[in-house]
Structures are given as C-alpha cells and as structure tokens.
Amino acid sequence: MDLKKYLTLRLSQVDKALNTLLPPKKTAPATMHDAMRYSIFAGGKRLRPILCLASAESCGGTPEAALPLACAVECIHTYSLIHDDLPCMDDDDLRRGRPTSHKVYGEGVAVLAGDALLTIAFEMVAKAKPSKRHPVSAMVAELAEAAGSRQLIAGQVMDIENEGKKFTPAKLQSIHERKTGALIAASLRLGAMSANATPKQLQSVTDFGYALGLAFQIVDDILDITQTSEQLGKSAGKDVKAGKATYPALMGLPGAQKAAALWTKKAHDSLKPFGSKADRLHELAAMMLERKS
Ligand code: GRG
C-alpha cells in the first residue's frame, strides 16, 4: 500500500475508534461532549496516533491492538492544544482551521474540555490489552509520565518561564524534547508495547521518537514563518511576534532547514535494528520533514 492510502486508512480507523470511545455529543453534559468532539474532530493530521499504529506494525503487532492507545495519545495532544491556545497561555483564535475552543465555548468550558480529554485518555489506555512483556499498568505509567510535570507540562513551564529570554540551542532542544518529543516518543513506545516489543525494539523507537520530535518541531518553526495562517490552519507568524526563541531565529532559515534534515537522518538511523520492518516509519519520517502544514 502506498503512503497516501496508508495514511487515509489509518486516519479513518483512528477517527472511527475515537468516535466510539468518546461519549456521544448529546450525553449530558452535552456542552462538554460537544466541546470535546469539536476539537478532536477539527481535522488534525493524526500524526501521533498513526505513528503509534505504525510502530506496533514494525514490532510485529496489529493496528487493532494499538488502536485504544493511538486514540489516547490523540486525546492528550488535543487537550494540550486546547490549553495552549487559552488566553492565559498563547491566546490563540485559530486552531485546525477553526476558531479555538475558548472562542466558541468560553474559557471555562475550554479548560474543562481539555481536562476531560486528558482524563478520558487514561480510560482508553485502560481498555487496551496487555502484551506478554507489557502490562496495562506499564502503559498507563508510560502515558502519565510523557504527559506529566516532568515532560509535556515541564516543556510548557520552561517555555513560559523563558519567554523573552536569550536561548542557547541546548536550552531550546531541552524544551522541545519535553514539549514535542516526549509525546511523540510515547506514541511510538505505546504502539510497540501493544506489540510485545523487546527492550531493544523499545529503545530504537524511543530514539527514533525523540529525533523525529525535534525534526518535527524545527519544521514547525520553519512553517510558522514560511506559510500563511490559511495553509497552517493556525495563526502563522506568532513566534516572531511573541519574540519566541525558535530554530530559525537562532540559526537562520537555512541553518534550521539543515538541522531538521540532520535530526530526520538521526531518526532514520535509530531504526537500523528493524531492517525493512520499519519501512513505514521511515516513510512517515520522510513525510514529516517535507510537510507543508
Ligand atoms: C498546555 C499542558 C499544556 C501543554 C502545552 C504541546 C503543548 C504544550 C502545546 C501545544 C503547542 C505546541 C507549539 C506544541 C508543540 C508541538 C506541535 C508543533 C504541535 C502541533 O502538532 P500537529 O502539527 O497538530 O501535529 P495537528 O493539529 O495536526 O494535530
């Protein structure tokens, strides 16, 4: 199957599963379930869940077994976007081509929709089946750690605390390892765990995830200055306006493009132990470097 067909197939499997796993729109309190669904089904690229499913396949497992875990990482990701867009954080009006949650539902409901997506993610993990090496408790711990105060939230705190300050490349990297890399790595690790991955396979997908996460973030910084808001479905040019430290600001556009290619190469190299079993992950990494939104 070519990559385009693969992406369409996996995206529709993820969306179908999310539709089943999330409470129906009219379940009370209807505003809450409407708000959760509004942000989840706003048209995200579903990169993290697709990486989760592809990782399971590379480790010899099935996408079906990884599906609740793929949905869980998407819920965490969407919650982080809703909260990141709030007036008390990045104060953004546009996300996934639509007005942000707080613009439509008000701040209170938007905060709670994020909280509810964060919470239901763990309900979804609890529905996953254990593999021989990896009990469901290990999967819960995996996601909690990646989303928690030492990783995803740590990245956001560092971002807030360092606003307007001078950055070294090392500092920027450590923020993005937490803010972007940890959830991408956890997506791959959870897929691998559902497929009974060996410690060696887990290490490979972890290294792949962190390298890919950095490449992804550098490309994100580049797109922020080279694309329009319409193309991105979110406000473009915000980083420069907010005086945010970004890779192009630190090393110029050509330097950032080189860095993205270098991290993508590191990502590819991490998959060596898999041989051709990781072909799909290689394709996804190449696509993420070339993406335009
Ligand atoms: C508020 C708890 C909390 C955390 C915020 C992840 C995060 C930390 C903020 C989101 C904004 C941001 C710049 C995240 C970095 C990762 C990133 C580029 C996210 C956008 O991901 P895409 O492009 O989005 O995969 P779609 O909409 O396609 O899913």
Short mmCIF file of C-alpha atoms and ligand atoms in Angstrom, two decimals:
data_model
loop_
_atom_site.label_atom_id
_atom_site.label_comp_id
_atom_site.label_asym_id
_atom_site.label_seq_id
_atom_site.Cartn_x
_atom_site.Cartn_y
_atom_site.Cartn_z
CA MET A 1 0.00 0.00 0.00
CA ASP A 2 1.40 3.44 -0.87
CA LEU A 3 1.84 6.01 1.89
CA LYS A 4 -1.12 8.16 0.87
CA LYS A 5 -3.51 5.19 1.01
CA TYR A 6 -1.95 4.05 4.29
CA LEU A 7 -2.48 7.48 5.88
CA THR A 8 -6.10 7.66 4.71
CA LEU A 9 -6.82 4.16 6.02
CA ARG A 10 -5.20 4.66 9.43
CA LEU A 11 -6.70 8.13 9.89
CA SER A 12 -10.17 6.77 9.27
CA GLN A 13 -9.56 3.86 11.69
CA VAL A 14 -8.42 6.31 14.37
CA ASP A 15 -11.37 8.63 13.79
CA LYS A 16 -13.85 5.74 13.89
CA ALA A 17 -12.36 4.48 17.16
CA LEU A 18 -12.36 7.98 18.67
CA ASN A 19 -15.99 8.33 17.70
CA THR A 20 -16.78 5.11 19.55
CA LEU A 21 -14.61 5.83 22.58
CA LEU A 22 -15.78 9.41 23.20
CA PRO A 23 -19.22 9.91 24.79
CA PRO A 24 -21.89 10.85 22.21
CA LYS A 25 -22.49 14.55 21.64
CA LYS A 26 -25.86 14.52 23.39
CA THR A 27 -24.70 12.71 26.54
CA ALA A 28 -25.09 15.07 29.49
CA PRO A 29 -23.49 17.49 29.95
CA ALA A 30 -23.98 17.94 26.21
CA THR A 31 -21.91 21.15 26.03
CA MET A 32 -18.89 19.30 27.36
CA HIS A 33 -19.12 16.36 24.95
CA ASP A 34 -19.81 18.73 22.09
CA ALA A 35 -16.70 20.76 23.01
CA MET A 36 -14.50 17.64 23.31
CA ARG A 37 -15.66 16.44 19.89
CA TYR A 38 -15.36 19.92 18.35
CA SER A 39 -11.60 19.99 18.98
CA ILE A 40 -10.91 16.30 18.36
CA PHE A 41 -12.74 16.22 15.02
CA ALA A 42 -11.46 19.58 13.80
CA GLY A 43 -9.13 17.96 11.28
CA GLY A 44 -5.77 17.32 12.93
CA LYS A 45 -3.16 15.38 10.97
CA ARG A 46 -3.30 12.46 13.46
CA LEU A 47 0.48 12.06 13.28
CA ARG A 48 0.90 10.72 16.80
CA PRO A 49 -1.80 8.03 16.57
CA ILE A 50 -0.57 6.98 13.12
CA LEU A 51 2.98 6.71 14.47
CA CYS A 52 1.59 4.59 17.31
CA LEU A 53 -0.08 2.18 14.86
CA ALA A 54 2.93 2.04 12.53
CA SER A 55 5.23 1.35 15.47
CA ALA A 56 3.02 -1.58 16.53
CA GLU A 57 3.22 -2.98 13.00
CA SER A 58 7.02 -2.57 12.87
CA CYS A 59 7.25 -4.61 16.07
CA GLY A 60 5.14 -7.41 14.60
CA GLY A 61 1.82 -6.43 16.18
CA THR A 62 -1.53 -5.32 14.79
CA PRO A 63 -3.00 -1.82 14.44
CA GLU A 64 -6.19 -3.12 16.08
CA ALA A 65 -4.41 -3.90 19.36
CA ALA A 66 -2.77 -0.46 19.36
CA LEU A 67 -5.93 1.47 18.49
CA PRO A 68 -7.08 2.44 22.04
CA LEU A 69 -3.53 3.65 22.75
CA ALA A 70 -3.44 5.63 19.50
CA CYS A 71 -6.72 7.32 20.49
CA ALA A 72 -5.36 8.06 23.95
CA VAL A 73 -2.31 9.93 22.62
CA GLU A 74 -4.53 11.96 20.28
CA CYS A 75 -6.72 12.96 23.24
CA ILE A 76 -3.67 14.08 25.21
CA HIS A 77 -2.36 16.01 22.21
CA THR A 78 -5.71 17.73 21.60
CA TYR A 79 -6.05 18.63 25.27
CA SER A 80 -2.59 20.24 25.17
CA LEU A 81 -3.59 22.28 22.10
CA ILE A 82 -6.84 23.49 23.72
CA HIS A 83 -5.00 24.60 26.85
CA ASP A 84 -2.07 26.06 24.91
CA ASP A 85 -4.49 28.27 22.96
CA LEU A 86 -6.15 29.73 26.09
CA PRO A 87 -5.79 33.47 26.80
CA CYS A 88 -3.63 32.66 29.85
CA MET A 89 -1.19 30.74 27.62
CA ASP A 90 -0.64 31.54 23.92
CA ASP A 91 -4.01 33.29 23.47
CA ASP A 92 -4.82 31.99 20.01
CA ASP A 93 -8.01 32.33 17.97
CA LEU A 94 -7.41 29.72 15.28
CA ARG A 95 -6.58 26.01 15.52
CA ARG A 96 -7.02 23.23 12.99
CA GLY A 97 -8.65 25.74 10.69
CA ARG A 98 -11.40 26.60 13.18
CA PRO A 99 -11.94 29.13 15.96
CA THR A 100 -10.27 27.81 19.13
CA SER A 101 -12.30 26.08 21.84
CA HIS A 102 -12.47 29.07 24.19
CA LYS A 103 -13.64 31.31 21.33
CA VAL A 104 -16.60 29.00 20.71
CA TYR A 105 -17.45 27.70 24.19
CA GLY A 106 -15.86 30.26 26.54
CA GLU A 107 -12.81 29.78 28.71
CA GLY A 108 -14.44 27.72 31.44
CA VAL A 109 -15.76 25.04 29.10
CA ALA A 110 -12.50 25.04 27.10
CA VAL A 111 -10.44 24.37 30.25
CA LEU A 112 -12.82 21.58 31.20
CA ALA A 113 -12.88 20.08 27.68
CA GLY A 114 -9.08 19.86 27.89
CA ASP A 115 -9.30 18.31 31.37
CA ALA A 116 -11.90 15.81 30.16
CA LEU A 117 -9.79 14.78 27.15
CA LEU A 118 -6.77 14.33 29.41
CA THR A 119 -8.81 12.14 31.75
CA ILE A 120 -10.55 10.04 29.13
CA ALA A 121 -7.17 9.26 27.57
CA PHE A 122 -6.40 7.09 30.59
CA GLU A 123 -9.80 5.40 30.34
CA MET A 124 -8.81 4.49 26.78
CA VAL A 125 -5.44 3.09 27.87
CA ALA A 126 -7.27 1.01 30.47
CA LYS A 127 -9.20 -0.57 27.57
CA ALA A 128 -6.02 -1.73 25.81
CA LYS A 129 -4.98 -5.36 26.02
CA PRO A 130 -1.70 -6.18 27.77
CA SER A 131 1.05 -7.94 25.84
CA LYS A 132 3.27 -10.60 27.41
CA ARG A 133 6.06 -8.18 28.34
CA HIS A 134 3.93 -5.09 28.97
CA PRO A 135 1.00 -4.96 31.41
CA VAL A 136 -1.63 -2.23 31.06
CA SER A 137 -0.23 -0.61 34.24
CA ALA A 138 3.06 -0.02 32.36
CA MET A 139 1.13 1.61 29.51
CA VAL A 140 -0.69 3.89 31.96
CA ALA A 141 2.63 4.87 33.55
CA GLU A 142 4.14 5.49 30.12
CA LEU A 143 1.45 7.99 29.12
CA ALA A 144 1.26 9.63 32.55
CA GLU A 145 5.00 10.26 32.52
CA ALA A 146 5.03 11.69 28.99
CA ALA A 147 2.06 13.99 29.67
CA GLY A 148 3.09 14.91 33.20
CA SER A 149 5.10 17.52 35.07
CA ARG A 150 8.48 16.11 34.04
CA GLN A 151 7.81 16.04 30.30
CA LEU A 152 4.96 17.73 28.36
CA ILE A 153 3.99 20.10 31.18
CA ALA A 154 7.66 20.70 32.04
CA GLY A 155 8.23 21.84 28.45
CA GLN A 156 5.35 24.27 28.66
CA VAL A 157 6.55 25.64 32.03
CA MET A 158 10.07 26.14 30.63
CA ASP A 159 8.51 27.90 27.65
CA ILE A 160 6.57 30.28 29.89
CA GLU A 161 9.47 30.93 32.26
CA ASN A 162 11.92 31.66 29.46
CA GLU A 163 9.73 33.95 27.37
CA GLY A 164 11.71 36.91 26.07
CA LYS A 165 14.99 35.45 27.39
CA LYS A 166 18.05 34.54 25.33
CA PHE A 167 18.27 30.89 24.34
CA THR A 168 21.13 28.56 23.60
CA PRO A 169 20.46 25.75 21.11
CA ALA A 170 20.84 23.30 24.03
CA LYS A 171 18.13 25.05 26.06
CA LEU A 172 15.77 25.14 23.09
CA GLN A 173 16.40 21.45 22.46
CA SER A 174 15.64 20.54 26.07
CA ILE A 175 12.32 22.43 25.92
CA HIS A 176 11.28 20.72 22.72
CA GLU A 177 12.33 17.27 23.88
CA ARG A 178 9.71 17.70 26.58
CA LYS A 179 7.05 19.73 24.79
CA THR A 180 7.09 17.84 21.50
CA GLY A 181 9.44 14.86 21.68
CA ALA A 182 8.10 13.11 24.78
CA LEU A 183 4.55 12.58 23.45
CA ILE A 184 5.79 11.50 20.02
CA ALA A 185 8.19 9.03 21.67
CA ALA A 186 5.42 7.79 23.97
CA SER A 187 3.10 7.29 20.97
CA LEU A 188 5.69 5.04 19.36
CA ARG A 189 6.53 3.26 22.61
CA LEU A 190 2.87 2.53 23.40
CA GLY A 191 2.35 1.05 19.93
CA ALA A 192 5.47 -1.04 20.44
CA MET A 193 4.30 -2.16 23.89
CA SER A 194 0.98 -3.37 22.48
CA ALA A 195 3.04 -5.48 20.07
CA ASN A 196 5.08 -7.09 22.88
CA ALA A 197 8.25 -5.19 21.90
CA THR A 198 11.62 -6.34 23.20
CA PRO A 199 13.74 -3.86 25.24
CA LYS A 200 15.93 -3.37 22.14
CA GLN A 201 12.95 -2.53 19.94
CA LEU A 202 11.61 -0.13 22.58
CA GLN A 203 14.96 1.64 22.73
CA SER A 204 15.03 2.03 18.94
CA VAL A 205 11.55 3.55 18.72
CA THR A 206 12.36 5.83 21.67
CA ASP A 207 15.50 7.18 19.95
CA PHE A 208 13.52 7.47 16.72
CA GLY A 209 10.73 9.37 18.51
CA TYR A 210 12.95 11.96 20.17
CA ALA A 211 14.94 12.63 16.98
CA LEU A 212 11.73 12.80 14.94
CA GLY A 213 10.16 15.09 17.57
CA LEU A 214 12.98 17.60 17.23
CA ALA A 215 12.88 17.46 13.44
CA PHE A 216 9.10 17.94 13.62
CA GLN A 217 9.44 20.97 15.90
CA ILE A 218 12.13 22.60 13.75
CA VAL A 219 9.88 22.14 10.68
CA ASP A 220 7.00 23.61 12.72
CA ASP A 221 9.13 26.70 13.48
CA ILE A 222 10.06 27.00 9.79
CA LEU A 223 6.44 26.69 8.63
CA ASP A 224 5.43 29.39 11.13
CA ILE A 225 7.42 31.89 9.07
CA THR A 226 7.10 30.46 5.56
CA GLN A 227 3.37 29.57 5.41
CA THR A 228 0.14 31.50 5.84
CA SER A 229 -2.46 31.00 8.56
CA GLU A 230 -4.83 29.57 5.92
CA GLN A 231 -2.22 26.97 4.90
CA LEU A 232 -1.47 26.02 8.52
CA GLY A 233 -4.98 26.21 9.96
CA LYS A 234 -3.45 28.11 12.90
CA SER A 235 -2.07 31.62 13.31
CA ALA A 236 1.17 31.91 11.36
CA GLY A 237 3.99 34.28 12.32
CA LYS A 238 3.08 34.15 16.01
CA ASP A 239 6.52 33.05 17.17
CA VAL A 240 8.28 36.09 15.73
CA LYS A 241 5.57 38.44 17.02
CA ALA A 242 5.82 36.98 20.52
CA GLY A 243 9.64 37.16 20.40
CA LYS A 244 9.78 33.39 20.94
CA ALA A 245 13.03 31.53 20.66
CA THR A 246 12.79 29.35 17.57
CA TYR A 247 15.28 27.42 15.48
CA PRO A 248 15.14 29.87 12.53
CA ALA A 249 15.65 32.76 14.99
CA LEU A 250 18.67 31.00 16.49
CA MET A 251 20.35 29.71 13.35
CA GLY A 252 18.63 31.36 10.36
CA LEU A 253 16.30 29.65 7.90
CA PRO A 254 18.97 27.64 6.03
CA GLY A 255 20.51 26.59 9.36
CA ALA A 256 17.12 25.44 10.64
CA GLN A 257 16.46 23.51 7.42
CA LYS A 258 19.83 21.78 7.81
CA ALA A 259 19.09 20.96 11.46
CA ALA A 260 15.69 19.46 10.55
CA ALA A 261 17.34 17.25 7.92
CA LEU A 262 20.04 16.21 10.39
CA TRP A 263 17.55 15.17 13.09
CA THR A 264 15.50 13.33 10.48
CA LYS A 265 18.63 11.42 9.47
CA LYS A 266 19.25 10.57 13.14
CA ALA A 267 15.65 9.34 13.32
CA HIS A 268 16.15 7.07 10.30
CA ASP A 269 19.43 5.76 11.76
CA SER A 270 17.71 4.79 15.03
CA LEU A 271 15.58 2.28 13.14
CA LYS A 272 18.51 0.25 11.80
CA PRO A 273 17.86 -2.77 14.07
CA PHE A 274 14.40 -3.19 12.47
CA GLY A 275 15.65 -3.55 8.89
CA SER A 276 12.81 -3.43 6.37
CA LYS A 277 10.18 -3.97 9.11
CA ALA A 278 10.39 -0.23 9.80
CA ASP A 279 9.82 0.87 6.20
CA ARG A 280 6.55 2.57 7.12
CA LEU A 281 8.18 4.52 9.97
CA HIS A 282 10.93 5.62 7.55
CA GLU A 283 8.27 6.83 5.11
CA LEU A 284 6.46 8.73 7.86
CA ALA A 285 9.69 10.43 8.99
CA ALA A 286 10.47 11.50 5.41
CA MET A 287 6.94 12.85 5.01
CA MET A 288 7.15 14.82 8.25
CA LEU A 289 10.28 16.60 7.01
CA GLU A 290 8.60 17.53 3.72
CA ARG A 291 5.23 18.57 5.18
CA LYS A 292 3.75 21.98 4.37
CA SER A 293 1.20 22.23 7.21
C1 GRG B 1 -0.88 23.33 27.91
C2 GRG B 1 -0.36 21.20 29.18
C3 GRG B 1 -0.06 22.09 28.09
C4 GRG B 1 0.91 21.78 27.27
C5 GRG B 1 1.20 22.57 26.13
C6 GRG B 1 2.12 20.57 23.39
C7 GRG B 1 2.00 21.90 24.00
C8 GRG B 1 2.38 22.04 25.39
C9 GRG B 1 1.49 22.98 23.36
C10 GRG B 1 0.94 22.90 22.02
C11 GRG B 1 1.52 23.90 21.08
C12 GRG B 1 2.83 23.49 20.52
C13 GRG B 1 3.65 24.55 19.85
C14 GRG B 1 3.23 22.26 20.58
C15 GRG B 1 4.44 21.73 20.01
C16 GRG B 1 4.07 20.56 19.20
C17 GRG B 1 3.30 20.93 18.00
C18 GRG B 1 4.04 21.55 16.88
C19 GRG B 1 2.00 20.67 17.95
C20 GRG B 1 1.17 20.76 16.75
O1 GRG B 1 1.02 19.44 16.33
P1 GRG B 1 0.44 18.99 14.93
O2 GRG B 1 1.05 19.81 13.84
O3 GRG B 1 -1.08 19.41 15.08
O4 GRG B 1 0.57 17.52 14.83
P2 GRG B 1 -2.41 18.75 14.50
O5 GRG B 1 -3.45 19.82 14.63
O6 GRG B 1 -2.17 18.35 13.07
O7 GRG B 1 -2.72 17.56 15.36
#
